[in-house]
Coordinates of N, CA and C in Angstrom, one line a residue:
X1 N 0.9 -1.2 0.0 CA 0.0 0.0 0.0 C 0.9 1.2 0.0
X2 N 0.9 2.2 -0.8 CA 1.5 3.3 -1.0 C 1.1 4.7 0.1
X3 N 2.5 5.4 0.3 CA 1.5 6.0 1.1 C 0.9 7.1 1.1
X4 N -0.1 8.0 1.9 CA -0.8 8.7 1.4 C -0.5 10.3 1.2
X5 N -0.4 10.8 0.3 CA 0.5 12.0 0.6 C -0.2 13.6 0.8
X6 N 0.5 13.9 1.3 CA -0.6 15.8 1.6 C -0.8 16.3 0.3
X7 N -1.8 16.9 0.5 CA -1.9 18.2 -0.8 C -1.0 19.4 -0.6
X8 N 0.0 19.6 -1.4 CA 1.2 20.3 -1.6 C 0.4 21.8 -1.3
X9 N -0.9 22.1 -2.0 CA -1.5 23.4 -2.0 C -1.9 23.2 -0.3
X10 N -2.5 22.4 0.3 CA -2.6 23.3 1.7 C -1.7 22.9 2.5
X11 N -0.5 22.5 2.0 CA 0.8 22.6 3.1 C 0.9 24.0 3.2
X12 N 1.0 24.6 1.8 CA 1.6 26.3 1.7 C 0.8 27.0 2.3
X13 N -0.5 26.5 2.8 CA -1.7 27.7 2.9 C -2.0 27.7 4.4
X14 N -1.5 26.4 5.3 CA -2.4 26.3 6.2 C -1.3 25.6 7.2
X15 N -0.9 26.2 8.6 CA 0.1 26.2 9.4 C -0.9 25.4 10.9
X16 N -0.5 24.8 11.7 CA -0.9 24.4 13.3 C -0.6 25.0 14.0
X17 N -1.1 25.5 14.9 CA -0.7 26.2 16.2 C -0.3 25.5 17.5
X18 N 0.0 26.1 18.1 CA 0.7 25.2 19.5 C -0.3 24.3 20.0
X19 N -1.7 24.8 19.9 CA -2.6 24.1 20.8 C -3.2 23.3 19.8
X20 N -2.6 22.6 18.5 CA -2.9 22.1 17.5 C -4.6 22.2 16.6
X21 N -5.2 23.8 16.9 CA -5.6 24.4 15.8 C -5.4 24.6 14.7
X22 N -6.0 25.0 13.3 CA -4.8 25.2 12.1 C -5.2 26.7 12.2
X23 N -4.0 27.2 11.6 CA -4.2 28.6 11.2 C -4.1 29.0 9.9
X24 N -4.5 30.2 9.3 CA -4.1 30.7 7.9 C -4.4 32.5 7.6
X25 N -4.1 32.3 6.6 CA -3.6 33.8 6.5 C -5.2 34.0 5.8
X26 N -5.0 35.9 6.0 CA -6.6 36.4 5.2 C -6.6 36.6 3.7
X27 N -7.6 36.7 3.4 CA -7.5 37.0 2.2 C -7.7 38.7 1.5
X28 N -7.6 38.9 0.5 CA -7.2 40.8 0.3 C -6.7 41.4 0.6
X29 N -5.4 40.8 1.0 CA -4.1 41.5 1.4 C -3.3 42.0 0.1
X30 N -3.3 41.4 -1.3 CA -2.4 41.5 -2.5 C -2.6 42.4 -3.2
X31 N -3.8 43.1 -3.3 CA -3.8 44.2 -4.3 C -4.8 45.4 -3.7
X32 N -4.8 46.3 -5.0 CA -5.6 47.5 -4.2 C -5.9 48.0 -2.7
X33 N -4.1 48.0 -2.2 CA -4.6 48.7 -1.3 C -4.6 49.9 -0.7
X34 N -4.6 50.7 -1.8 CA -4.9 52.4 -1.6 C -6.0 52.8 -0.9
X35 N -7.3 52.1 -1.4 CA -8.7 52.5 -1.0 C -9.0 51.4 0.6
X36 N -8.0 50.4 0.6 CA -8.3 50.1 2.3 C -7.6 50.8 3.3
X37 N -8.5 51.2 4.3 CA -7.8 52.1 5.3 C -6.8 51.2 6.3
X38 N -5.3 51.6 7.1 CA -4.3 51.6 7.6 C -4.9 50.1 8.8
X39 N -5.7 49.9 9.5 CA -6.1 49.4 10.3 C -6.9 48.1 9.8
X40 N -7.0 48.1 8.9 CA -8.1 46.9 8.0 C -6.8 46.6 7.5
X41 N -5.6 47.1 7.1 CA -4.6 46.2 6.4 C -3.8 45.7 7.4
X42 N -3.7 46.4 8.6 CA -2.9 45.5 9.5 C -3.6 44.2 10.2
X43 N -4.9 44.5 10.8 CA -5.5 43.2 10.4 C -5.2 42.1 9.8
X44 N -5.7 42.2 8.3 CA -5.3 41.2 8.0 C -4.0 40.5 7.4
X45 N -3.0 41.0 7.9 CA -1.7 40.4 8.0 C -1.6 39.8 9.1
X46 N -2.7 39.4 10.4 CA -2.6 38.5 11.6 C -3.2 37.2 10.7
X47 N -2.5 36.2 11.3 CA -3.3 35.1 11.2 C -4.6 34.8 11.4
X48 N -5.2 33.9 11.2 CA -6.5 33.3 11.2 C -6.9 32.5 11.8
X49 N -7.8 31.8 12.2 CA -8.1 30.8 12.6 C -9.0 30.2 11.4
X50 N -8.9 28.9 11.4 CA -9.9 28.1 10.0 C -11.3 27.6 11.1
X51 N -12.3 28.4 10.9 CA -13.6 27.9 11.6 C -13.5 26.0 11.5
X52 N -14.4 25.9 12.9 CA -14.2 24.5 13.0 C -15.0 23.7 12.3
X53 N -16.2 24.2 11.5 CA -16.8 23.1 10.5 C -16.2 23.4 9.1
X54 N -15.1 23.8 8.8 CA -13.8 23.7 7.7 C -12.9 23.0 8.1
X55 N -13.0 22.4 9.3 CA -11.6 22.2 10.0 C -11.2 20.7 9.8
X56 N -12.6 20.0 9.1 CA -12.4 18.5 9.2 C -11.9 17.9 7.5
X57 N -12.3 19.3 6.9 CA -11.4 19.1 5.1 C -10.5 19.6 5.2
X58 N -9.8 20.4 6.0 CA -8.5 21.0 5.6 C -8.0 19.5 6.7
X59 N -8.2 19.2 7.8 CA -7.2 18.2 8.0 C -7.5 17.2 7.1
X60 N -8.4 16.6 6.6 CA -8.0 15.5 5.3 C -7.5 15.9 4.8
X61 N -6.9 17.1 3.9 CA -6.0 17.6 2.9 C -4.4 17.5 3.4
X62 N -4.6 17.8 4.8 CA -2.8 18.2 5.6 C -2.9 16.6 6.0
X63 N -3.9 15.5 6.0 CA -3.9 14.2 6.2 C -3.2 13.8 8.0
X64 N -4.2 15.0 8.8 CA -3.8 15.1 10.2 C -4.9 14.5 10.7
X65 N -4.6 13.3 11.8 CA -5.7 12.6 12.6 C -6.8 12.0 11.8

């Protein structure tokens, strides 16, 4: 039996936290950001947390538990 391997795309995307939550970055950080104000962009350069009813597809993808 061969073995089963991660999806390469949510290695890149999606990190564990100490208390083995996953975490991930926000989204609309990359462009246009003239028109978002100073405080909405630092936001979202904090991590995330992946809500817990997403939590059971992203671990089959990272193939955790």
């Amino acid at each position: 039996m061969p073995k089963v391997k991660t999806k390469s795309s949510a290695k890149k995307r999606f990190k564990l936290s100490g208390t083995g939550k996953i975490r991930r970055k926000h989204a609309f950080k990359s462009h246009i950001l003239t028109k978002k104000e100073t405080k909405r962009k630092r936001n979202l350069t904090k991590m995330g947390m992946v809500h817990e009813s997403d939590e059971g597809r992203v671990k089959a993808m990272l193939r955790i538990g």
